[in-house]
Coordinates of C-alpha atoms in Angstrom, one line a residue:
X1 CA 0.0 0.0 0.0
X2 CA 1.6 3.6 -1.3
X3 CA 1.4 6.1 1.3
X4 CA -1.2 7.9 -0.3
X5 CA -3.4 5.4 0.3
X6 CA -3.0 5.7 3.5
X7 CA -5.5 8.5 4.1
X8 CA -9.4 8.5 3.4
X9 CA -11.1 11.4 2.0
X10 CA -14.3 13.4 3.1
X11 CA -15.7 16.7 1.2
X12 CA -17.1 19.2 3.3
X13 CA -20.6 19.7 1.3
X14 CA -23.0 20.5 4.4
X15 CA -22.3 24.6 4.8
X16 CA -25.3 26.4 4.3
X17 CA -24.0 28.7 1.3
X18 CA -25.6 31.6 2.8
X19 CA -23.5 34.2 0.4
X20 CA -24.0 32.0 -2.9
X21 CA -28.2 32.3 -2.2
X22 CA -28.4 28.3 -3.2
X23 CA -26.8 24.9 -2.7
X24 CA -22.8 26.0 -3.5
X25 CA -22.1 22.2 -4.7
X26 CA -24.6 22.6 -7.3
X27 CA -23.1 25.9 -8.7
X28 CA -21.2 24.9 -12.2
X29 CA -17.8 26.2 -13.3
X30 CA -17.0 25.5 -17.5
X31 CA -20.9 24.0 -17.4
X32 CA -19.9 21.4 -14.8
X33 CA -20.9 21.2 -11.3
X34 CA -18.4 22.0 -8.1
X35 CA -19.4 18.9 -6.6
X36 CA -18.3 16.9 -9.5
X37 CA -14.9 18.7 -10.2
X38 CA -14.1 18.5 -6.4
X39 CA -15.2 14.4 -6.8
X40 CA -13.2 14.2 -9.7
X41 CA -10.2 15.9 -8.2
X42 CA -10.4 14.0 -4.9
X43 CA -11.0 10.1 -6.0
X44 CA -7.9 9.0 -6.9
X45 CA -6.2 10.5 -4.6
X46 CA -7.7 8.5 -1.3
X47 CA -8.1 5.1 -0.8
X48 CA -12.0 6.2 -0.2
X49 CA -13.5 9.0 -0.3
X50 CA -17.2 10.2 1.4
X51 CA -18.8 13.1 1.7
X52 CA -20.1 14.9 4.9
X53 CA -23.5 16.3 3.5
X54 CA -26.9 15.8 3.5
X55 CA -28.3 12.3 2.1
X56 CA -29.4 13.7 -1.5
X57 CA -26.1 15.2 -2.1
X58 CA -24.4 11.5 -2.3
X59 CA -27.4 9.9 -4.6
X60 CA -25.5 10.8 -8.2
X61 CA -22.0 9.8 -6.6
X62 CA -22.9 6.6 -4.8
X63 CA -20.1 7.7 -1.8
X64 CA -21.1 7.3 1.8
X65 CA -22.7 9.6 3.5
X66 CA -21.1 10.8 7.2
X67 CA -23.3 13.1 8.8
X68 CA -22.2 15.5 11.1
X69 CA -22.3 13.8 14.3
X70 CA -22.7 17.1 16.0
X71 CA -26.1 19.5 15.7
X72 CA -26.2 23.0 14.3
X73 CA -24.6 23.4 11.3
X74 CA -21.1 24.5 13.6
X75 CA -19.1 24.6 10.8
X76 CA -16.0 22.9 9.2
X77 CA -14.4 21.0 12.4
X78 CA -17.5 18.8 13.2
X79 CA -17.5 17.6 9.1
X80 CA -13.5 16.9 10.3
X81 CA -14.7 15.4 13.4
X82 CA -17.5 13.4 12.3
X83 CA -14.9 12.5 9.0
X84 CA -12.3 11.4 11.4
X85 CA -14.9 9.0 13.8
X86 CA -15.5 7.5 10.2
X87 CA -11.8 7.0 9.1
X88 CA -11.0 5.0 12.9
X89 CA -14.2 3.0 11.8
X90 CA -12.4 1.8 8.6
X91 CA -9.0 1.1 10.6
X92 CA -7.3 4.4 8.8
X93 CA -4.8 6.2 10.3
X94 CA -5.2 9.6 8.7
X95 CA -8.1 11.6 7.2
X96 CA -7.7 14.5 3.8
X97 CA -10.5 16.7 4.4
X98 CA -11.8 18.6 0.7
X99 CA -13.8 21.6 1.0
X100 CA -16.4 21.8 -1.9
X101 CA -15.8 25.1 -3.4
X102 CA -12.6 25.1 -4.4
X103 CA -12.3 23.6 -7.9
X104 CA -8.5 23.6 -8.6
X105 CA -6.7 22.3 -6.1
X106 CA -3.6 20.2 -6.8
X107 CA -4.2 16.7 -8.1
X108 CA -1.2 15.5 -5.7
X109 CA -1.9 17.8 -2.5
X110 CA -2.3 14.6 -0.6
X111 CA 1.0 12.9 -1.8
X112 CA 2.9 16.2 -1.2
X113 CA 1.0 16.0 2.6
X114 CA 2.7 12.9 3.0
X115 CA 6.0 13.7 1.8
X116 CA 6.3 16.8 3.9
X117 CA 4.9 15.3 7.1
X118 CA 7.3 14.1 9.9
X119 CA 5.4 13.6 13.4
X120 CA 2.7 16.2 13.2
X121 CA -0.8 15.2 13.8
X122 CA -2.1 17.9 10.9
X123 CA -0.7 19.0 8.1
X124 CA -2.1 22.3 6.4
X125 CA -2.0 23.7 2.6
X126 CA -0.7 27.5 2.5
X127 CA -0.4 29.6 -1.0
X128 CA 0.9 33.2 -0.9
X129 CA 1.8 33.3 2.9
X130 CA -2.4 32.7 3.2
X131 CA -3.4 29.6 5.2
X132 CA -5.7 27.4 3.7
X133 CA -6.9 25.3 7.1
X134 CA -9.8 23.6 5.6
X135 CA -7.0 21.5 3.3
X136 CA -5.6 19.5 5.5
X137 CA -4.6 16.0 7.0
X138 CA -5.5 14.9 9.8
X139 CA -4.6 11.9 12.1
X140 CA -7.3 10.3 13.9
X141 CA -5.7 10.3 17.7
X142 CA -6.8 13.8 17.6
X143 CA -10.6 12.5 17.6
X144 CA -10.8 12.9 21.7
X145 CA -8.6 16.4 21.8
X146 CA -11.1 17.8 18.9
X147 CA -14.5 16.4 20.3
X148 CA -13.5 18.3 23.6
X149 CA -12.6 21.4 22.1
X150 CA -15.7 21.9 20.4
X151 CA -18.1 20.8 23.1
X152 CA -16.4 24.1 24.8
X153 CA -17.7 26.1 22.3
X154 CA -14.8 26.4 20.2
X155 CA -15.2 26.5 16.1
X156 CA -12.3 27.8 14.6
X157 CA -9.4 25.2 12.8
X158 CA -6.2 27.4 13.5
X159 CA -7.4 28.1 17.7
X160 CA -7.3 24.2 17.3
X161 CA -4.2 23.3 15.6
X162 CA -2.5 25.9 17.5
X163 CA -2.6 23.2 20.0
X164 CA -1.1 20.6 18.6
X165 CA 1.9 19.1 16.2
X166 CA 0.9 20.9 12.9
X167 CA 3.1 21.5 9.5
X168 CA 1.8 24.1 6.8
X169 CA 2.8 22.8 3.2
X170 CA 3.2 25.9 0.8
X171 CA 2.5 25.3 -2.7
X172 CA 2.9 27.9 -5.8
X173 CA 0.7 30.1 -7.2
X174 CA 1.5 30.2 -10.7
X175 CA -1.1 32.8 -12.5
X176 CA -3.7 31.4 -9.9
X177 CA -4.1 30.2 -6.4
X178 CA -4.9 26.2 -6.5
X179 CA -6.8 27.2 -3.3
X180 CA -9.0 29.8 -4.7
X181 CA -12.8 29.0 -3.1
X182 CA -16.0 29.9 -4.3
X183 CA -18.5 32.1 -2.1
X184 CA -20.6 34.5 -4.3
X185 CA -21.5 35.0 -8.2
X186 CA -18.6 36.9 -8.6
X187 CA -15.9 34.6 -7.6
X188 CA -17.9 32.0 -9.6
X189 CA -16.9 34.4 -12.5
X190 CA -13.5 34.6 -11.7
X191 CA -13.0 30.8 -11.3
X192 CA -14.9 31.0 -15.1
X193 CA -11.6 33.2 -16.3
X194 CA -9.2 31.2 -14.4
X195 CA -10.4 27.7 -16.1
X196 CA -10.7 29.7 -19.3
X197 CA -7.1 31.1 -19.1
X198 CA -4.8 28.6 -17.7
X199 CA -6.7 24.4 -18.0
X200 CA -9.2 25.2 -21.3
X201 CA -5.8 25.6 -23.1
X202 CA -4.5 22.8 -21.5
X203 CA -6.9 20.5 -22.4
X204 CA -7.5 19.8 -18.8

């Protein structure tokens, strides 16, 4: 077994897209949905990959469902949480968590993870001295540590990995950042000119 496929995958797909107006996955970049470039992106590089959304999201893909196993729509850490209670279930060691509205992340972040990593218990992307916490790896002894922290209250990834081993992986913008992330009609323009300028000619 590589050391990729060491890590399971979960997309983040259960945020409440209040600035898009409507379901963000559903929102199409070159005429083809996020959810399906962010599947497409993802797949091979897990050994399996699920996604932590609501049950009709996971009809077209046939992937799992994990739920959060929190209430409230509290945001990114209980998809990790409830993504990370999942991966122990399957006997994995480590977790690469996907958020779904960022369509052009690298199609080896999780080998380059791996390579960089030395005993940290997360590893983090970074672009253009800008942390990207929401791509990241994370090893499932932190299930206990993370569980308590957010039954305190606490939401936010970087208070929490503050805390602990962590390594940030920088990777290159070259024209465009592989971590840009969708939130409104206007970055769902810009991701328009970024596909158009640097993968249509690609043949990507």
């Amino acid at each position: 077994m590589n050391l990729e496929d060491k890590a399971l995958g979960i997309i983040l797909c259960g945020g409440l897209s209040s600035r898009m107006g409507s379901d963000k996955s559903q929102k199409k970049v070159n005429n083809v949905k996020l959810i399906d470039i962010v599947v497409g992106l993802a797949t091979n590089q897990v050994f399996k990959l699920a996604l932590n959304a609501s049950e009709q999201k996971t009809e077209k893909f046939n992937l799992e469902l994990v739920p959060d196993c929190m209430s409230g729509n509290l945001g990114p850490l209980v998809g990790i949480l409830s993504g990370l209670k999942w991966t122990k279930k399957q006997n994995f060691k480590w977790l690469m968590v996907f958020p779904i509205d960022s369509p052009f992340f690298p199609k080896n972040i999780v080998k380059v993870f791996f390579k960089n990593l030395k005993n940290e218990q997360v590893v983090m992307a970074k672009s253009s001295n800008r942390l990207h916490p929401v791509f990241s790896m994370w090893k499932v002894d932190l299930i206990e540590d993370l569980e308590f922290f957010l039954k305190k209250g606490e939401r936010k990834i970087d208070l929490f990995t503050k805390k602990i081993k962590s390594r940030l992986v920088n990777f290159p913008v070259i024209g465009y950042d592989p971590f840009f992330n969708v939130n409104n009609e206007e970055d769902l323009r810009k991701a328009e000119n970024i596909y158009s300028s640097f993968f249509q000619r690609q043949g990507d």
